[in-house]
PDB file of C-alpha atoms in Angstrom:
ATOM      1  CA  UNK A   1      49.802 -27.504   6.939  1.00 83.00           C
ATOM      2  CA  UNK A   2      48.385 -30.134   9.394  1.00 87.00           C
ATOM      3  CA  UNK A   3      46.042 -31.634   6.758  1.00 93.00           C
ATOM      4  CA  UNK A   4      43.607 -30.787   8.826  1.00 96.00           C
ATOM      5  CA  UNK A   5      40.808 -28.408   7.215  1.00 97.00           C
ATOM      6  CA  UNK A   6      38.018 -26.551   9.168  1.00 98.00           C
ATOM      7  CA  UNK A   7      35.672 -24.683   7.665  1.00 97.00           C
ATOM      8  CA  UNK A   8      34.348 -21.585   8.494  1.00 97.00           C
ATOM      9  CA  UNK A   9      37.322 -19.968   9.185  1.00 96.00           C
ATOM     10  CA  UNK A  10      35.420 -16.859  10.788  1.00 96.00           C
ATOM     11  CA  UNK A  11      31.879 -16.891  12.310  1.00 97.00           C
ATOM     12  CA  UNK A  12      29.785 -14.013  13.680  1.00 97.00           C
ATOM     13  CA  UNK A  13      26.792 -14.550  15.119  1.00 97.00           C
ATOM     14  CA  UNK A  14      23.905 -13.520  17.539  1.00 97.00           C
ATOM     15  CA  UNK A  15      23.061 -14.533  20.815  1.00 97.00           C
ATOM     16  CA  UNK A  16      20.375 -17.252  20.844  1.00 97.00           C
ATOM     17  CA  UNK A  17      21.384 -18.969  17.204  1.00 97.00           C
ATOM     18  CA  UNK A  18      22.944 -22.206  16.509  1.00 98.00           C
ATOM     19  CA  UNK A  19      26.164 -22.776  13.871  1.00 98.00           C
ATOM     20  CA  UNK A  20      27.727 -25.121  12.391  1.00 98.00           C
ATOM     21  CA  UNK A  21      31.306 -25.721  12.292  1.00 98.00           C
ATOM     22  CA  UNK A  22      32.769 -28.370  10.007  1.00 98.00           C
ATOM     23  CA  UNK A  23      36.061 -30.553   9.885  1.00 98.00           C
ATOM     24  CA  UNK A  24      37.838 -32.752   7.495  1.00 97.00           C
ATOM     25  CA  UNK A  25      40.563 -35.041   9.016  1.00 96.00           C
ATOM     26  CA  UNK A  26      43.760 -35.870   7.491  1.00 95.00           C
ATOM     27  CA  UNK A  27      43.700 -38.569   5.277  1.00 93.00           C
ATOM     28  CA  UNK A  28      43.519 -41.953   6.733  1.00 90.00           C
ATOM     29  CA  UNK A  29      42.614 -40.537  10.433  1.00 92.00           C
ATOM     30  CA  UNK A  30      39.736 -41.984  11.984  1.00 92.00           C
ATOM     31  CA  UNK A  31      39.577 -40.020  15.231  1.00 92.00           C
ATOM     32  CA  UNK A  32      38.232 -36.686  15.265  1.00 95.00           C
ATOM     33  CA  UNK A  33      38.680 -34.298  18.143  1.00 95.00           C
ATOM     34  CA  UNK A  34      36.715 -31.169  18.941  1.00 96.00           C
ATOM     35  CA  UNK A  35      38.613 -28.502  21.245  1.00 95.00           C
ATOM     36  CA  UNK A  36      37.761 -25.312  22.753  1.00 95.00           C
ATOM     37  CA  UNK A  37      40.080 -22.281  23.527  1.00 94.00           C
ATOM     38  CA  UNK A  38      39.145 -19.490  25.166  1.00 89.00           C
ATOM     39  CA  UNK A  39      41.642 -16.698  26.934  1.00 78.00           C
ATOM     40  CA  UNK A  40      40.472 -17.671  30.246  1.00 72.00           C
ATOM     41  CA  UNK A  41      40.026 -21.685  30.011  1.00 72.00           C
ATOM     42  CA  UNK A  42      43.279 -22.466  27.651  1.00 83.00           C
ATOM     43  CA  UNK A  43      42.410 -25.417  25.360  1.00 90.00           C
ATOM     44  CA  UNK A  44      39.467 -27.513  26.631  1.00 91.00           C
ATOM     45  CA  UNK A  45      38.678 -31.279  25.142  1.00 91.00           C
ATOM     46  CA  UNK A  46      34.978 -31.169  23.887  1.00 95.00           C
ATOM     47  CA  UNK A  47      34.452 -34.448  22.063  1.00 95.00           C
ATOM     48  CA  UNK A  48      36.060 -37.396  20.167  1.00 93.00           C
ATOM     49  CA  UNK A  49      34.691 -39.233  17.758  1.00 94.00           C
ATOM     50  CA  UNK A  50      36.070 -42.704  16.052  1.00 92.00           C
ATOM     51  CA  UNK A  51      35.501 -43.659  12.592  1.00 93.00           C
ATOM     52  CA  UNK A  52      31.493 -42.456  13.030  1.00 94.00           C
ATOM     53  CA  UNK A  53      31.350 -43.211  17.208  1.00 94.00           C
ATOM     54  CA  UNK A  54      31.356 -41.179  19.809  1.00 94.00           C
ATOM     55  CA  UNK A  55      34.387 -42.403  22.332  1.00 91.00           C
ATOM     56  CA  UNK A  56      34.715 -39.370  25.005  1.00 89.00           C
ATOM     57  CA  UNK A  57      33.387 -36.365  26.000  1.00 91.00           C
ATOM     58  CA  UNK A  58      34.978 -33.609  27.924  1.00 89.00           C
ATOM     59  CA  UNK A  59      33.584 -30.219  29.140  1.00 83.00           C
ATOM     60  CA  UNK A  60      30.956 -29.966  26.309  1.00 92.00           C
ATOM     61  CA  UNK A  61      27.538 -28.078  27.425  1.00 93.00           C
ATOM     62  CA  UNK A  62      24.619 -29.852  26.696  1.00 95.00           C
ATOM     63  CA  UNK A  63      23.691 -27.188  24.075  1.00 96.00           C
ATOM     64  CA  UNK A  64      26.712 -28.687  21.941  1.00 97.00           C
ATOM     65  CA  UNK A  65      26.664 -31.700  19.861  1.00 96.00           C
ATOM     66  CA  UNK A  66      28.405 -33.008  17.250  1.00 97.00           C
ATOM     67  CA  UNK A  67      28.875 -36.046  14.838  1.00 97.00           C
ATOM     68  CA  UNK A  68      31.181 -38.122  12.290  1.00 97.00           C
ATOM     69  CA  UNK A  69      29.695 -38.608   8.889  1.00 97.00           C
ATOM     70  CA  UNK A  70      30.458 -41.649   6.838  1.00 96.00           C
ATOM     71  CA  UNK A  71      33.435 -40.355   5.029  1.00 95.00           C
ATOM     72  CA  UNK A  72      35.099 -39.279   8.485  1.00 96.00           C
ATOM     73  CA  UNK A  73      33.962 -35.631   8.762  1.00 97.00           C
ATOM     74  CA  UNK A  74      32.799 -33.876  11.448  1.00 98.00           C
ATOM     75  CA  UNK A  75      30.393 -31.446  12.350  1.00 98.00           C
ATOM     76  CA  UNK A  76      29.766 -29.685  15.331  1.00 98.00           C
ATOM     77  CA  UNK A  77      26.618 -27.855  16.311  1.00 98.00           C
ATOM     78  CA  UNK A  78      26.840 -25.353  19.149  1.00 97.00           C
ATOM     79  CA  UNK A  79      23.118 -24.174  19.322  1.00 97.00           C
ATOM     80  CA  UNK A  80      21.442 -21.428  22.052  1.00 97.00           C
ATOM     81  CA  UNK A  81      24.567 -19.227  21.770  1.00 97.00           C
ATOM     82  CA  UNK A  82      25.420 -17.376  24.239  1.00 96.00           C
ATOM     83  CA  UNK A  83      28.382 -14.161  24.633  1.00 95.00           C
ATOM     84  CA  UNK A  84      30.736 -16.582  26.315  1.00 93.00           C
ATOM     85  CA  UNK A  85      30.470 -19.329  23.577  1.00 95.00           C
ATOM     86  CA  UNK A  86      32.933 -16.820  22.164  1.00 96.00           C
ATOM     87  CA  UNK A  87      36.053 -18.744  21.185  1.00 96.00           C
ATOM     88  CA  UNK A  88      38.147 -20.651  19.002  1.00 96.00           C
ATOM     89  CA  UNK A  89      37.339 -24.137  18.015  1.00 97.00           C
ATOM     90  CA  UNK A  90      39.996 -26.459  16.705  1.00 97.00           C
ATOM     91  CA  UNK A  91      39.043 -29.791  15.088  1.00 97.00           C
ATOM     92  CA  UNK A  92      42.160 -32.321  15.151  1.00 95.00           C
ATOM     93  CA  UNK A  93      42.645 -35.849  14.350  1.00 94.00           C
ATOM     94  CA  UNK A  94      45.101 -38.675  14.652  1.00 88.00           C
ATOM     95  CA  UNK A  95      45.518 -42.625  13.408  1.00 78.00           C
ATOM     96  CA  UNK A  96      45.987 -44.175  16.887  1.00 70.00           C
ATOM     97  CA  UNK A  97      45.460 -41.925  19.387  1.00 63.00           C
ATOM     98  CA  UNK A  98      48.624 -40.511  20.229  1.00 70.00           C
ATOM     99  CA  UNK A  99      49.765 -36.771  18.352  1.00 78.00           C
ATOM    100  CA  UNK A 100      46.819 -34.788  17.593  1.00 89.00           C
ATOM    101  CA  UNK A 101      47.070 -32.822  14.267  1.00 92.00           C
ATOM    102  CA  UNK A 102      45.109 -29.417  14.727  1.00 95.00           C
ATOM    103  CA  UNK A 103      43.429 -27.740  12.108  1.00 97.00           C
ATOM    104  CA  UNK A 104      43.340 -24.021  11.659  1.00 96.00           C
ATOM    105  CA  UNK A 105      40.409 -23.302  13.938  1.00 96.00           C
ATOM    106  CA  UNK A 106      37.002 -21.275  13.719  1.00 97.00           C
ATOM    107  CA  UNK A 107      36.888 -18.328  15.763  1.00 96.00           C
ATOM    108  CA  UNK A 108      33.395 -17.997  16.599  1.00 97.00           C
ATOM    109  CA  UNK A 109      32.269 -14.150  17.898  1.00 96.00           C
ATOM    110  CA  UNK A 110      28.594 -14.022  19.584  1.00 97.00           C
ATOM    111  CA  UNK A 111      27.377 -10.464  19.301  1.00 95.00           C
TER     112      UNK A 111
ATOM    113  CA  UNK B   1      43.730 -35.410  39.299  1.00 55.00           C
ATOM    114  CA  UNK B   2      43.944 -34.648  35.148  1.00 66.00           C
ATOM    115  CA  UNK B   3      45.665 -31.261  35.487  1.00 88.00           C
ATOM    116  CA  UNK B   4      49.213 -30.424  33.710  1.00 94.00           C
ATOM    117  CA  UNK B   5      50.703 -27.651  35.000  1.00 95.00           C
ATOM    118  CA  UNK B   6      53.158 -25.384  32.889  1.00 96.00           C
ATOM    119  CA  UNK B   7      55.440 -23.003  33.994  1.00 96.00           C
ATOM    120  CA  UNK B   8      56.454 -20.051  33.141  1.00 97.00           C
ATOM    121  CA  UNK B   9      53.652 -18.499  31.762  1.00 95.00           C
ATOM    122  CA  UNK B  10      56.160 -16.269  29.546  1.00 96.00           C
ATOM    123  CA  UNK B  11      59.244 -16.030  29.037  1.00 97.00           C
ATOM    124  CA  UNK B  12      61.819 -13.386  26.823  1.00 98.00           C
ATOM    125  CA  UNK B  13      65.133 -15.458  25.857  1.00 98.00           C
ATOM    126  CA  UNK B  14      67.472 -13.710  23.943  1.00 97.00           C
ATOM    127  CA  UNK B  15      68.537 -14.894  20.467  1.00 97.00           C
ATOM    128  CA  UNK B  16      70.509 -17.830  20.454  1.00 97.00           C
ATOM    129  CA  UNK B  17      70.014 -18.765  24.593  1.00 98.00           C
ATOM    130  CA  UNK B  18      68.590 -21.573  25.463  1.00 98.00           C
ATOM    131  CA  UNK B  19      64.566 -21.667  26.352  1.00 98.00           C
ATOM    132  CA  UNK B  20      63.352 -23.682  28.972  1.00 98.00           C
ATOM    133  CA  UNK B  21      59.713 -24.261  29.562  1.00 98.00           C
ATOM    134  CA  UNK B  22      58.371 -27.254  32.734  1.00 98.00           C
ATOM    135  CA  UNK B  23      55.492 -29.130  33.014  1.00 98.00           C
ATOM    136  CA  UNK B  24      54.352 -31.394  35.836  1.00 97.00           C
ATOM    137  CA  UNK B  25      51.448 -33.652  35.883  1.00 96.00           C
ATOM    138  CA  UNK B  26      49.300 -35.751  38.755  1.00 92.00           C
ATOM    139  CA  UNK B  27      48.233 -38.554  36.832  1.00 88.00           C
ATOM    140  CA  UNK B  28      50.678 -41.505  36.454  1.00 88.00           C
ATOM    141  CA  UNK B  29      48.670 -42.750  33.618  1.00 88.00           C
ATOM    142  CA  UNK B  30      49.405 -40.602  31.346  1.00 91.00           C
ATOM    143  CA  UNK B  31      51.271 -42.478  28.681  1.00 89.00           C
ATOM    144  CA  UNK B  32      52.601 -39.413  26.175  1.00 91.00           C
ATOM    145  CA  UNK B  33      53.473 -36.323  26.200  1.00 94.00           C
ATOM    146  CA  UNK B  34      53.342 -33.933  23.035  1.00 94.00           C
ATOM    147  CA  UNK B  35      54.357 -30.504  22.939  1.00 96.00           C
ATOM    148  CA  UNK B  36      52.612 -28.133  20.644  1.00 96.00           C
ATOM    149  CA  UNK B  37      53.701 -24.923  19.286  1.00 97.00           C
ATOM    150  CA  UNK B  38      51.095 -22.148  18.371  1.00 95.00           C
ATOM    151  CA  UNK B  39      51.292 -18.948  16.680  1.00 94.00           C
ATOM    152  CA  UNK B  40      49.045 -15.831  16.426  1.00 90.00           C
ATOM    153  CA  UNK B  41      45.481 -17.139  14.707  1.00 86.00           C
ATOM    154  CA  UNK B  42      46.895 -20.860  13.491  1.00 90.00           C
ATOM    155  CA  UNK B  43      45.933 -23.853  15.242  1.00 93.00           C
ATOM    156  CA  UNK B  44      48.460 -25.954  17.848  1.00 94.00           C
ATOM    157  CA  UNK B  45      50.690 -27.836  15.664  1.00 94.00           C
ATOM    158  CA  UNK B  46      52.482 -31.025  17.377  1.00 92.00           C
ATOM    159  CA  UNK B  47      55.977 -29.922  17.877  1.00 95.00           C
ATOM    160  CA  UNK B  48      57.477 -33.097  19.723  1.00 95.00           C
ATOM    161  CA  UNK B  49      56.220 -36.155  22.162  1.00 93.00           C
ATOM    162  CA  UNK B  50      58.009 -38.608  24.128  1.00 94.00           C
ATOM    163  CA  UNK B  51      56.739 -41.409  25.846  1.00 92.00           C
ATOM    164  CA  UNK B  52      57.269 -41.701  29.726  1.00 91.00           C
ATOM    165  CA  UNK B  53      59.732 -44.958  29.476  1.00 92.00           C
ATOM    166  CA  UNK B  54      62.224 -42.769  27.654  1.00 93.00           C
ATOM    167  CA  UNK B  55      64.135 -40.136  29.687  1.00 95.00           C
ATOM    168  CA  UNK B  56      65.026 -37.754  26.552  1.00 96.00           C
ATOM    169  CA  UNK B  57      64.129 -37.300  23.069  1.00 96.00           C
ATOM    170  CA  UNK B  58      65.546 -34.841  20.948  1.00 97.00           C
ATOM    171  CA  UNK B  59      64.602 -33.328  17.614  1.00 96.00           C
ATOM    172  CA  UNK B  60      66.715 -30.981  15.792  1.00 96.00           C
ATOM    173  CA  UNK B  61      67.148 -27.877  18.500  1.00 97.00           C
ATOM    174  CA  UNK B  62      63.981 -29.410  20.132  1.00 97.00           C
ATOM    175  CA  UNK B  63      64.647 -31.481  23.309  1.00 97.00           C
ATOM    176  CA  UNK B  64      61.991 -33.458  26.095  1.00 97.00           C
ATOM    177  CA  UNK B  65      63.708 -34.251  29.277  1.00 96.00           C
ATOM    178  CA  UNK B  66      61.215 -36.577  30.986  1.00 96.00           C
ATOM    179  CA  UNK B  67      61.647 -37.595  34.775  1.00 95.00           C
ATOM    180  CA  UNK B  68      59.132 -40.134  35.327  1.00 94.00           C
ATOM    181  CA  UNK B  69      59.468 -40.473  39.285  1.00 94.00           C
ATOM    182  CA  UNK B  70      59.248 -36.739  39.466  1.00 95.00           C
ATOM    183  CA  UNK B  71      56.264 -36.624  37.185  1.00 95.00           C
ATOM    184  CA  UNK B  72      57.854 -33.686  35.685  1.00 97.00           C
ATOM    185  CA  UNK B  73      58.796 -32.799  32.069  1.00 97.00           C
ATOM    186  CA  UNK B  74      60.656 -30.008  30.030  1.00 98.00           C
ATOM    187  CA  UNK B  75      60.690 -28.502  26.753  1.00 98.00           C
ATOM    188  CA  UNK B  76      64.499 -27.266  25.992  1.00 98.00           C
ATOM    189  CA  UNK B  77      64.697 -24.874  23.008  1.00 98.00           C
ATOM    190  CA  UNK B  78      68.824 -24.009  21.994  1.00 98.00           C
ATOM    191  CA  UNK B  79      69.858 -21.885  19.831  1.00 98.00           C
ATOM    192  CA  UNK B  80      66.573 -19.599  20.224  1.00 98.00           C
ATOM    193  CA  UNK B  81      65.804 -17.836  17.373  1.00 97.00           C
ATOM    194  CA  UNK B  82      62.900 -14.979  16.905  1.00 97.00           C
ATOM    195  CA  UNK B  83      61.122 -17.104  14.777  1.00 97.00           C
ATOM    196  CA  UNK B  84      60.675 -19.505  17.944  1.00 97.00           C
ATOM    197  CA  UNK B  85      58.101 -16.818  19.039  1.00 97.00           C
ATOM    198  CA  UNK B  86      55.413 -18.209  19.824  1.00 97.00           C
ATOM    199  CA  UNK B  87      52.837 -20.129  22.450  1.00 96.00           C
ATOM    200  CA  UNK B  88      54.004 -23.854  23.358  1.00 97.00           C
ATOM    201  CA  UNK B  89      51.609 -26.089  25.550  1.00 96.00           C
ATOM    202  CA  UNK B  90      52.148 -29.490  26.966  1.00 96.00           C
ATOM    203  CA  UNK B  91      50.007 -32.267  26.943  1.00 94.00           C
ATOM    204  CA  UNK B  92      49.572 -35.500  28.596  1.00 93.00           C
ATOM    205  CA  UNK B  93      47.272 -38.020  26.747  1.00 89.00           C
ATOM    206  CA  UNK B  94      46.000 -41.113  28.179  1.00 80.00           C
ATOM    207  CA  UNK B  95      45.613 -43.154  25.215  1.00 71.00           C
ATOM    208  CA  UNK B  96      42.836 -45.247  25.931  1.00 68.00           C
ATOM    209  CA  UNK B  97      40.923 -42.014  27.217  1.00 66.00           C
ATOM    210  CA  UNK B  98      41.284 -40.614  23.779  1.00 74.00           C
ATOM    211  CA  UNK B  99      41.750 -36.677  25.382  1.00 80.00           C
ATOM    212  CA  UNK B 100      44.632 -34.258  25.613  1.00 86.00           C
ATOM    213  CA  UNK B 101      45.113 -32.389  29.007  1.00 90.00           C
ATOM    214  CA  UNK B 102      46.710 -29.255  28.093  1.00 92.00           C
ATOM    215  CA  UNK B 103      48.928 -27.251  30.235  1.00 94.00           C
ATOM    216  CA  UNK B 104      48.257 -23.536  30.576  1.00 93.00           C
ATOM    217  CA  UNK B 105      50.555 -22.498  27.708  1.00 94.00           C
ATOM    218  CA  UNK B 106      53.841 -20.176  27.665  1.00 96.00           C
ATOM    219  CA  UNK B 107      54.388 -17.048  25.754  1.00 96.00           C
ATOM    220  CA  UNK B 108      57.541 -17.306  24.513  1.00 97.00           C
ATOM    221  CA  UNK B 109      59.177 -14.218  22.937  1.00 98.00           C
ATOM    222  CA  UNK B 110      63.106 -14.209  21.301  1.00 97.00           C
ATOM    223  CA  UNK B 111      64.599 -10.890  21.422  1.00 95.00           C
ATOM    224  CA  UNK B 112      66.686 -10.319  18.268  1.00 91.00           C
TER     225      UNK B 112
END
């Protein structure tokens, strides 16, 4: 256990909605990372967020955004869904920027 | 010029051999290098890192070899056991960039 929690754990949805996914970093962690795997694009870097700012941004699609509450969790909104949002998202975090601990992931299916 | 490249993209050791799996990267400033190991519906949990002015770390059966002026860098798995079974990236991190760079992942499978 990574200390890491995500929440959903499983999301179906329909083409066209928005979600929400949720993470909680491990105690102490400020930075908050939002990753994307897919079969056919491995694990992508979305986002990164420290202790409430945004710091980097990777391949995310405009239709994504996301944000660091106060007490250091996350939220990311993937909105205008489409079949090939399809994927797991993993939420990790660190203290200083070096090992990223994952969290068990959201696999998001877009009917 | 972000790219880590990981090779092979499986591999079937047989219990108790030794597992070998390389990465090279392009950018020279990358400044650490995790390895994660993944199984089946859990998320990528950080295995072991090394840093690029060391040349080896080892952890338990784990070992990095790191060769800086090659820009290359290899997970070394002894001992190989079938709960070792799993999918290992690499990463290089630039820390001030604040982003892994995955490698492409191996399937690695121990036969009993």
């Amino acid at each position: 256990d990574s200390g890491v929690t995500q929440t959903p754990k499983h999301l179906i949805t329909a083409t066209g909605q928005r979600v929400t996914l949720r993470c909680s970093p491990r105690s102490g962690d400020l930075s908050v990372y939002w990753y994307q795997q897919s079969l056919d694009q491995g694990l992508q870097f979305l986002i990164h967020y420290y202790n409430g700012e945004e710091r980097a941004k990777g391949n995310i699609l405009e239709r994504f955004s996301a944000q660091q509450f106060p007490d250091l969790h996350s939220e990311l909104n993937l909105s205008s869904l489409e079949l090939g949002d399809s994927a797991l998202y993993f939420c990790a975090s660190s203290v200083d920027g070096g090992g990223h601990y994952f969290g068990p992931g959201t696999r998001l299916t877009v009917l | 010029q972000q790219q880590v490249k990981q090779s092979p993209q499986s591999l079937i050791v047989q219990k108790g051999g030794i597992s070998i799996i390389n990465c090279a990267y392009e950018n020279t400033a990358f400044d650490y290098f995790p390895w994660y190991q993944q199984f089946p519906g859990k998320g990528p949990a950080l295995l072991i890192a090394i840093r690029p002015d060391v040349s080896e770390k080892k952890e338990g059966r784990f070992t990095i070899s790191f060769n800086k002026s090659a820009k290359q860098f290899s997970l070394h798995i002894m001992d190989s056991q079938p709960g070792d079974s799993a999918t290992y990236f690499c990463a290089g991190i630039i820390q001030g960039a604040q982003k892994l760079v995955f490698g492409q992942g191996t399937r690695l499978t121990i036969n009993p």
